[in-house]
Every structure is written in structure tokens, then in C-alpha cells.
Coordinates of C-alpha atoms in Angstrom, one line a residue:
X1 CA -33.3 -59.4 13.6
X2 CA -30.6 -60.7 15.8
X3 CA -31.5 -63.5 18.0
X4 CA -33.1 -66.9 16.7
X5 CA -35.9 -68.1 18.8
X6 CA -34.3 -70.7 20.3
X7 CA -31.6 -69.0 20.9
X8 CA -33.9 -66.2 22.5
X9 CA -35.2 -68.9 24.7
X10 CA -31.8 -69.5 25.8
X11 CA -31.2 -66.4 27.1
X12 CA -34.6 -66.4 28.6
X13 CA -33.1 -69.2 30.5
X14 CA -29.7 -68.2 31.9
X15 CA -31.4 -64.8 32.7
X16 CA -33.9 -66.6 34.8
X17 CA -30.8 -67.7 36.5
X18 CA -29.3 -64.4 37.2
X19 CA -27.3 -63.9 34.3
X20 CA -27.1 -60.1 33.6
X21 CA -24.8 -60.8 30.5
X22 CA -28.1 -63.2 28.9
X23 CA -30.6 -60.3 30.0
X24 CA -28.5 -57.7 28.6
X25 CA -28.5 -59.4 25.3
X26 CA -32.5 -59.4 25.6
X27 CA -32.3 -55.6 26.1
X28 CA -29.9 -54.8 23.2
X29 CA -32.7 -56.6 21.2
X30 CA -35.9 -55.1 22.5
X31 CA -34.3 -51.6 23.7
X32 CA -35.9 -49.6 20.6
X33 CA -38.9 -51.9 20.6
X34 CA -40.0 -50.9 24.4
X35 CA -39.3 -47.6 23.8
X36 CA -41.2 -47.1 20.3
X37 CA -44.2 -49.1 22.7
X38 CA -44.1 -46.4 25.2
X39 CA -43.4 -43.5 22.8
X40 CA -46.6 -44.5 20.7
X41 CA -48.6 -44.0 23.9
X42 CA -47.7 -41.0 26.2
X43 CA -45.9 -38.6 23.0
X44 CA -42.2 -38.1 24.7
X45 CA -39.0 -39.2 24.4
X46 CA -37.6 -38.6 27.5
X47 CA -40.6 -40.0 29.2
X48 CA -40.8 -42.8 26.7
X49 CA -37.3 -44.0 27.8
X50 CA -37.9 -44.0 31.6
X51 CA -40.9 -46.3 30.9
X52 CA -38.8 -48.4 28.9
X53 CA -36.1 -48.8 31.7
X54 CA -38.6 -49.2 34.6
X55 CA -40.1 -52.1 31.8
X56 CA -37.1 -54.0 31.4
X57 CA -36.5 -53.2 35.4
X58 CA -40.1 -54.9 36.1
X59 CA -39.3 -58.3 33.4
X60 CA -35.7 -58.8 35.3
X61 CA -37.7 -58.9 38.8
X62 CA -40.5 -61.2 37.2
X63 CA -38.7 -63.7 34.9
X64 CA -39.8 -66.5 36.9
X65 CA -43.7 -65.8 35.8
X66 CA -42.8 -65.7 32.4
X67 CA -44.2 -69.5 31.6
X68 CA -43.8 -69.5 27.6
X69 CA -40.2 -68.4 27.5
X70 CA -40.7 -67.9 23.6
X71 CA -42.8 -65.2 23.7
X72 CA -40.6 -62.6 26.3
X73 CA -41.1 -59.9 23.7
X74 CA -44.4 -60.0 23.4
X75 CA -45.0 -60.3 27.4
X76 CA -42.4 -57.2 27.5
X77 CA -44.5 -55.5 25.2
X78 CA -47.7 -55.9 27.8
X79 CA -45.7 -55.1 30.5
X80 CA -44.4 -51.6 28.7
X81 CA -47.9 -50.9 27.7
X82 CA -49.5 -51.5 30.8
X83 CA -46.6 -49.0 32.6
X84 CA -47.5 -46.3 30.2
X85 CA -51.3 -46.6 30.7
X86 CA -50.6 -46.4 34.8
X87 CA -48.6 -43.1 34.1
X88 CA -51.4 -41.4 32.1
X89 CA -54.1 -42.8 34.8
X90 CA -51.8 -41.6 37.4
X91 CA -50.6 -38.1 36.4
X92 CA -54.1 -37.6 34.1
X93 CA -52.5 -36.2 31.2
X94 CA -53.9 -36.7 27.8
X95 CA -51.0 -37.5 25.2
X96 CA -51.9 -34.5 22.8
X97 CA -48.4 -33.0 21.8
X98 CA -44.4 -33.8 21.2
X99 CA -42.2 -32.7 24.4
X100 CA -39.1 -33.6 23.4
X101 CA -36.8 -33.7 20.8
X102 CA -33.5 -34.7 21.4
X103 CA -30.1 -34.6 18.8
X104 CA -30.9 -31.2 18.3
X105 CA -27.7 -28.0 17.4
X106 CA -26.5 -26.0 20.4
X107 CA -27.0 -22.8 20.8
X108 CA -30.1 -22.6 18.4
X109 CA -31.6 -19.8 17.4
X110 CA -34.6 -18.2 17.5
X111 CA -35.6 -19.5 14.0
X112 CA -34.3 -22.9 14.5
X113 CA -36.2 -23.4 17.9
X114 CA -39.2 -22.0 16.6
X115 CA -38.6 -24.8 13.4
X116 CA -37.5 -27.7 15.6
X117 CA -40.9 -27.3 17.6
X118 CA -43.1 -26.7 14.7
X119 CA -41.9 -29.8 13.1
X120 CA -42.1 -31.7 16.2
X121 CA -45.7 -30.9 16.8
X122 CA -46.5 -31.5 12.7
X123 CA -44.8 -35.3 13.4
X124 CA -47.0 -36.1 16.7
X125 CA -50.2 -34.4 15.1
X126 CA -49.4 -37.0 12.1
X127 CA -48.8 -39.7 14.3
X128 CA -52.1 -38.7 17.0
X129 CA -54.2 -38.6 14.3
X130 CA -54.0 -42.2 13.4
X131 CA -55.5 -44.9 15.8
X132 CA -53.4 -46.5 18.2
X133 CA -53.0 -49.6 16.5
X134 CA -51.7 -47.8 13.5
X135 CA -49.6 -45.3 15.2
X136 CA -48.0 -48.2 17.0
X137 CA -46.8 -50.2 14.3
X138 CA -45.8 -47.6 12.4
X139 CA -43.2 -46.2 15.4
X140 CA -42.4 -49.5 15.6
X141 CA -41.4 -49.9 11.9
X142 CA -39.5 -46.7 11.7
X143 CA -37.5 -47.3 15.7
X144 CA -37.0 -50.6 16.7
X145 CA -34.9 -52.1 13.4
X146 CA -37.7 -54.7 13.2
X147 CA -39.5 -56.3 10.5
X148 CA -42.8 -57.0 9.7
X149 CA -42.5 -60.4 10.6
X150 CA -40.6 -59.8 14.3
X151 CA -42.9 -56.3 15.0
X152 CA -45.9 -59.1 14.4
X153 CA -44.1 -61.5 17.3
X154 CA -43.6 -58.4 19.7
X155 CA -47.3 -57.4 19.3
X156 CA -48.6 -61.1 19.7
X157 CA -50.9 -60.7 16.4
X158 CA -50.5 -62.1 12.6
X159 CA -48.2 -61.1 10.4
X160 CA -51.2 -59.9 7.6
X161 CA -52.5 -57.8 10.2
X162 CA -49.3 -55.7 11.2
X163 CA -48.5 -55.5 7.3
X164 CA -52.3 -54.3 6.8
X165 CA -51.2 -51.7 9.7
X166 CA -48.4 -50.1 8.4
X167 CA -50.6 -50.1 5.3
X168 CA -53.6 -48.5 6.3
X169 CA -51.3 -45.9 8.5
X170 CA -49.1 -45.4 5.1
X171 CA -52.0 -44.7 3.1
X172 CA -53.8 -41.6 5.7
X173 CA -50.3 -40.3 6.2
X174 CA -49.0 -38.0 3.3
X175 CA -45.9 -38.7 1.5
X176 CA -43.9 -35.8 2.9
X177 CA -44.9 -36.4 6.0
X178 CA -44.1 -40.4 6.1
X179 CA -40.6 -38.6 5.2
X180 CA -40.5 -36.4 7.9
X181 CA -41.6 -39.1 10.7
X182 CA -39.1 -41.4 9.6
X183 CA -36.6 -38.7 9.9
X184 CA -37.9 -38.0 13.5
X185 CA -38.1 -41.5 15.1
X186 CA -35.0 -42.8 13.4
X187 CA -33.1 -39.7 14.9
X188 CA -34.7 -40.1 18.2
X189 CA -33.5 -43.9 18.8
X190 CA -31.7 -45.0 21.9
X191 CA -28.1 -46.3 21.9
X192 CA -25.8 -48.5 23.8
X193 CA -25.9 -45.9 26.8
X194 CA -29.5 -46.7 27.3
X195 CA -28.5 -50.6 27.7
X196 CA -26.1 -49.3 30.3
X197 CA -28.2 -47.2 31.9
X198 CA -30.3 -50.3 32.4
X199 CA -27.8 -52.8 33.4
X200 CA -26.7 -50.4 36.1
X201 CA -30.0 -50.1 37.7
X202 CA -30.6 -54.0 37.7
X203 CA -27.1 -54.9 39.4
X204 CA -27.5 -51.9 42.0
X205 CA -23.5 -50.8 42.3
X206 CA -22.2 -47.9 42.3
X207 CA -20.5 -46.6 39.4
X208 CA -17.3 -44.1 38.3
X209 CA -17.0 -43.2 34.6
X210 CA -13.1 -42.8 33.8
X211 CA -12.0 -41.3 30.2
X212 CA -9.8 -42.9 28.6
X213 CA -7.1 -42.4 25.5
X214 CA -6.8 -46.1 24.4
X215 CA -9.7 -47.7 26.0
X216 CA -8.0 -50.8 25.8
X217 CA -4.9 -50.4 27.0
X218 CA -6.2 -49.2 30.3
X219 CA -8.7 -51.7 30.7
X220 CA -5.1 -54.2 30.3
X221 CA -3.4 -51.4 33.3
X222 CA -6.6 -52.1 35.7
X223 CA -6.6 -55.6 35.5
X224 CA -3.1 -55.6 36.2
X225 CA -2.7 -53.4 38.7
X226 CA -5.7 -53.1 40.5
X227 CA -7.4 -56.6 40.0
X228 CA -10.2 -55.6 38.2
X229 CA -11.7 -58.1 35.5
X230 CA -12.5 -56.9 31.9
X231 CA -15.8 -57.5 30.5
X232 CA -16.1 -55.5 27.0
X233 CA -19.3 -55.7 24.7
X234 CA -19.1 -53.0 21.9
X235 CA -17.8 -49.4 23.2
X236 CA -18.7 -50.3 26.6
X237 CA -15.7 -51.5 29.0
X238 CA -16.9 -52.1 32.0
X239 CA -14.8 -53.0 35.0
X240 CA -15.3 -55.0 38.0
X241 CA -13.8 -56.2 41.2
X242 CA -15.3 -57.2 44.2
X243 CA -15.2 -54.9 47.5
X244 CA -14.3 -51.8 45.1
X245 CA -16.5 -49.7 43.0
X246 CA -17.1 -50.6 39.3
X247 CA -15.4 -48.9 36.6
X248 CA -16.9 -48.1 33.5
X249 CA -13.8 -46.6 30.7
X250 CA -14.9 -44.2 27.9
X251 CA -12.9 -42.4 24.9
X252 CA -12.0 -38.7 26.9
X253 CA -14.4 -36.1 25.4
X254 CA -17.3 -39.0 23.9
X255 CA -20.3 -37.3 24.5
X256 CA -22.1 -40.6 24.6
X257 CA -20.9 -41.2 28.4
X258 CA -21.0 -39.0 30.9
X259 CA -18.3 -38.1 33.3
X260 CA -19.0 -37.9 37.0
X261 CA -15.9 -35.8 37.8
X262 CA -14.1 -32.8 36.6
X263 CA -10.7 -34.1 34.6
X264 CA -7.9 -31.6 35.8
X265 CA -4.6 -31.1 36.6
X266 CA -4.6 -31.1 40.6
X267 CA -4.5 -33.9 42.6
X268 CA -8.0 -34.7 42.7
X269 CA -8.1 -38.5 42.5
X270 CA -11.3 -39.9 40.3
X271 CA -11.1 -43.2 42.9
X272 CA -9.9 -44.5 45.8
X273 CA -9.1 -47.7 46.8
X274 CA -7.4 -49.3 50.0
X275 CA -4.3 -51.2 50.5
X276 CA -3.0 -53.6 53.5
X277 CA 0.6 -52.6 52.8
X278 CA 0.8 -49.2 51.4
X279 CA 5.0 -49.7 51.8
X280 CA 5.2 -52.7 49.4
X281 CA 2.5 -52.2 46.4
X282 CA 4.0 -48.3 46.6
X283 CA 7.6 -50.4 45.6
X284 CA 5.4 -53.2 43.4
X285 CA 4.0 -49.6 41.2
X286 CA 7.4 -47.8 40.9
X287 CA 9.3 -51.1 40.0
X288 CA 6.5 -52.0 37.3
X289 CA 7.1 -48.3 35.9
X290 CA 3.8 -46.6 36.8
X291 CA 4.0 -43.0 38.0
X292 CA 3.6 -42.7 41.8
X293 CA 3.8 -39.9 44.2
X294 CA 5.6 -40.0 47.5
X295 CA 4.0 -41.7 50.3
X296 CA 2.5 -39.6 52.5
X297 CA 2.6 -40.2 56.2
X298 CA -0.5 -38.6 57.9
X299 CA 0.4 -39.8 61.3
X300 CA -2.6 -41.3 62.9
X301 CA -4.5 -41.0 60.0
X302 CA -2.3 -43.5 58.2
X303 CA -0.3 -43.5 54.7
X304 CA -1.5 -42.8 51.3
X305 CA -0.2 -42.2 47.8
X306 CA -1.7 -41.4 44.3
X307 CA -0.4 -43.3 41.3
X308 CA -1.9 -42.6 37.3
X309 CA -3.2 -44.6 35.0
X310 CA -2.5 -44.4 31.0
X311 CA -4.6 -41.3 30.4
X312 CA -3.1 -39.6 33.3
X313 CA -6.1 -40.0 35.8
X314 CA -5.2 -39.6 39.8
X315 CA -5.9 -42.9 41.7
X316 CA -5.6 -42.1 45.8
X317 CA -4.2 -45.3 47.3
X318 CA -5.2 -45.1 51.2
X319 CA -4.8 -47.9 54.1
X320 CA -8.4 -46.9 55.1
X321 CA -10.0 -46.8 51.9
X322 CA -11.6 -50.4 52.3
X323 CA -14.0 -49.1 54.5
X324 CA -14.4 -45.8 52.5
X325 CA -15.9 -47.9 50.0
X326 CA -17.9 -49.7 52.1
X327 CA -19.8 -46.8 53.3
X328 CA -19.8 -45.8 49.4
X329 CA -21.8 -48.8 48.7
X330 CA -24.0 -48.9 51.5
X331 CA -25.5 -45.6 51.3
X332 CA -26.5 -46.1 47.5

């Protein structure tokens, strides 16, 4: 799926570089992959995906000892497994039941909760009860998109043996209950937020979520009037300028981003950022026809202002916001 090899190697390259953009490519790719690998082993999808990050955490910082650059999927499998194995050493917990479902209705009731578990343990019991090299490649079929052909790559073994695999695990499962995995897994897959999620831990900045009505049209207003640059890849607009905090826009009420502030009516601002001349870009603003509060003189504490963007969110425009920042960044 996806990449070509040599374009695969490509990326390899440039992210051995530094290039987030060519590793975040890599990670789009292998996302479900990693996760599926860790899910097959420790039984949980929450857990499964905070393997799978601290994996593609551990390839970023270790690129360099990656010799054959055309097999970094099935050196990230290796890595995932051997992550996974260290957990269950470490916390000495057997992998004998499903912990967590997620996509589930809320509120449930008693019924459904009492249904969604039941089912949950029926699909790991399914899945436990086949050996690992089964269980593996069958997650791996139903989760990470791949085919035979590519799961065979990730695994580092032929392509007969993972389609004698899924076989063999086909043929001990029941029909029904082949259905009801499938169901499961596919349901259970991570998203573009997990790729964020990621990305955000391997360039170390801090981060504000901002909602958005027309995601881009205010990623046109910050660039304009704040400096930031655009860099957009699917739903994701991210946001960046250096010296200020980076922005990440999402649709107002998408459940698929989180919000790190409460949206309201009061002057709350959701960022702050600093200005050498608060007199002139206060002037600049209003001329350029973007709302803007009076200036406020605090005296010794300076001059500030708040302005909004399109979707009506409170920026707080301070003289000694530079340094505000600063300390922001510093004690992340």
C-alpha cells in the first residue's frame, strides 16, 4: 500500500536527516501496523497504542543504526515487539483478556456494557487461543490496511508463509467469529490524531489546539497577521512560527482533536503573544479590519490588547509576552 520501496528508502533518507515531514509519512504508513504488532502481544488498545508511539519515538532517535534502509518496517516491527515483551517482563502480567474497547455509545446501559464486554472477551479468547504467529498476522490483516504481500515485508518472512498463516488461523477460527474480529479490529484502528500525537512528541514544542469555522481561512488570517507558516497534510493544520507556541486549527466541536481550553464568551484569550510596538500593530489590526479591543495601559506593567480571529477566538497581545513564552517553553 502506499509508498514504493524506493520511494520508502527515500524517506528513510531525508528522515535520517531530520526531516519530520519524511518520518511522518513513515508513520502514516506503519501507524496501524505497530499498533496491530503490539496489540497482538499484550491484549489492549490503549496500551497497544502507547507502545506504538514510544516505537516510532525509539526508530526517530535510532535512524542512524538502521543500515538496510529498505527494510525500516520490518526493523520497526522488532523494535515494537521487543517494547511489548519489556512491558510484560516488567509489569509481569500475562496477556489473558481484552481491556479496552474504544468507539463505544455514551451513556450505555447496563445491558450494553454487560454486551460490549462479553463480546470483547469472546474476540480476545478467539484471538488467545491461536498461536502467536497466527494471531499476529491475522491482527495484522484485519488493522494495518496491508496485504499479504506488505504484512510478509513487515514480518521479515515469505510471502507463502504469512498466506499459510492467515490460513491456518482462518481455518481454527469459526465463521462467525472471523466476522466478529474483523468487526472489532477494524473499529479499533488509530487515525490521523495518533500520527499527531506522535509528531508532537518527536519535535518536543508545546502545543495550543484552536477550533476553527473554516479551517482554512484562519490558517490564511495567522499567517497574515501573526507570521505563522502553514503546513496542512489531510485535516491537520498545523501552525508554526518561531519564538511562539505552535498552533494546531481544528473544525469547532470535531471530537477527533481535543481542545486544551474552554471556548466562551469572556475575555479569556486561547494565546498570547508579544509585540515591540503594541501602539502601531494595534493601528496595523484596526486598519486591516480585524476586531481589536482598546489598548490597555497597565502602567508599569505595560500595554496590551486582545484582537479575534475568524471564529471569534480571544488573542492577548502583551509587550511582555515574548518572555511569557519563553518560560512556556522551557518548563515543558
Amino acid at each position: 500500500m502506499g509508498l514504493l520501496l524506493d520511494e520508502e528508502r527515500m524517506l528513510v533518507d531525508c528522515a535520517c536527516q531530520g526531516d519530520v515531514d519524511a518520518f511522518s509519512a513513515l508513520v502514516r504508513k506503519y501507524s496501524n501496523a505497530v499498533y496491530s504488532t503490539a496489540f497482538s502481544l499484550l491484549g489492549d488498545f490503549h496500551l497497544a497504542q502507547d507502545i506504538a508511539q514510544e516505537a516510532f519515538v525509539k526508530a526517530w532517535n535510532n535512524l542512524n543504526c538502521l543500515e538496510e534502509r529498505g527494510k525500516f518496517g520490518s526493523w520497526l516491527f522488532t523494535i515494537t515487539k521487543r517494547l511489548s515483551i519489556d512491558w510484560i517482563r516488567k509489569m509481569n502480567k500475562p496477556i489473558t483478556t481484552l481491556q479496552a474497547i474504544d468507539h463505544v455509545p455514551d451513556p450505555l446501559s447496563t445491558e450494553e456494557t454487560i454486551e460490549i464486554r462479553e463480546r470483547a472477551k469472546t474476540v480476545w479468547n478467539a484471538l488467545y487461543s491461536l498461536e502467536e504467529k497466527y494471531r499476529q498476522v491475522t491482527i495484522l490483516y484485519f488493522m494495518s490496511g496491508f496485504n499479504t504481500r506488505e504484512i510478509s515485508k513487515f514480518l521479515n518472512i515469505s510471502v507463502s508463509s504469512t498466506e499459510s498463516r492467515l490460513r491456518r488461523a482462518k481455518e481454527k477460527l469459526k465463521l462467525e467469529l472471523i466476522s466478529l474480529i474483523e468487526e472489532t479490529l477494524i473499529k479499533n484502528k488509530v487515525d490521523e490524531a495518533f500520527e499527531r500525537r506522535v509528531l508532537e512528541r518527536l519535535q518536543g514544542v508545546v502545543v495550543v489546539y484552536i477550533p476553527a469555522i473554516d479551517l482554512a481561512q484562519s490558517a490564511e488570517w495567522y499567517e497574515k497577521f501573526l507570521g505563522y507558516k502553514i503546513t496542512h497534510k489531510g485535516d491537520i493544520w498545523s501552525l508554526e512560527r518561531p519564538g511562539y507556541l505552535k498552533i494546531i486549527l481544528c473544525e469547532f466541536g470535531c471530537a477527533s482533536h481535543p481542545i486544551q481550553f474552554n471556548r466562551s464568551y469572556d475575555s479569556t484569550a486561547v494565546m498570547m503573544i508579544g509585540s515591540p510596538d503594541i501602539e502601531e500593530y494595534h493601528k496595523f489590526l484596526k486598519q486591516k479590519g480585524v476586531e481589536v479591543t482598546d489598548i490597555l495601559d497597565r502602567g508599569a506593567c505595560g500595554k496590551s490588547f486582545q484582537m479575534k480571529d475568524p471564529a471569534g477566538n480571544r488573542i492577548m497581545v502583551d509587550y511582555f509576552a515574548p518572555a511569557f513564552e519563553s518560560n512556556n517553553r522551557s518548563n515543558d
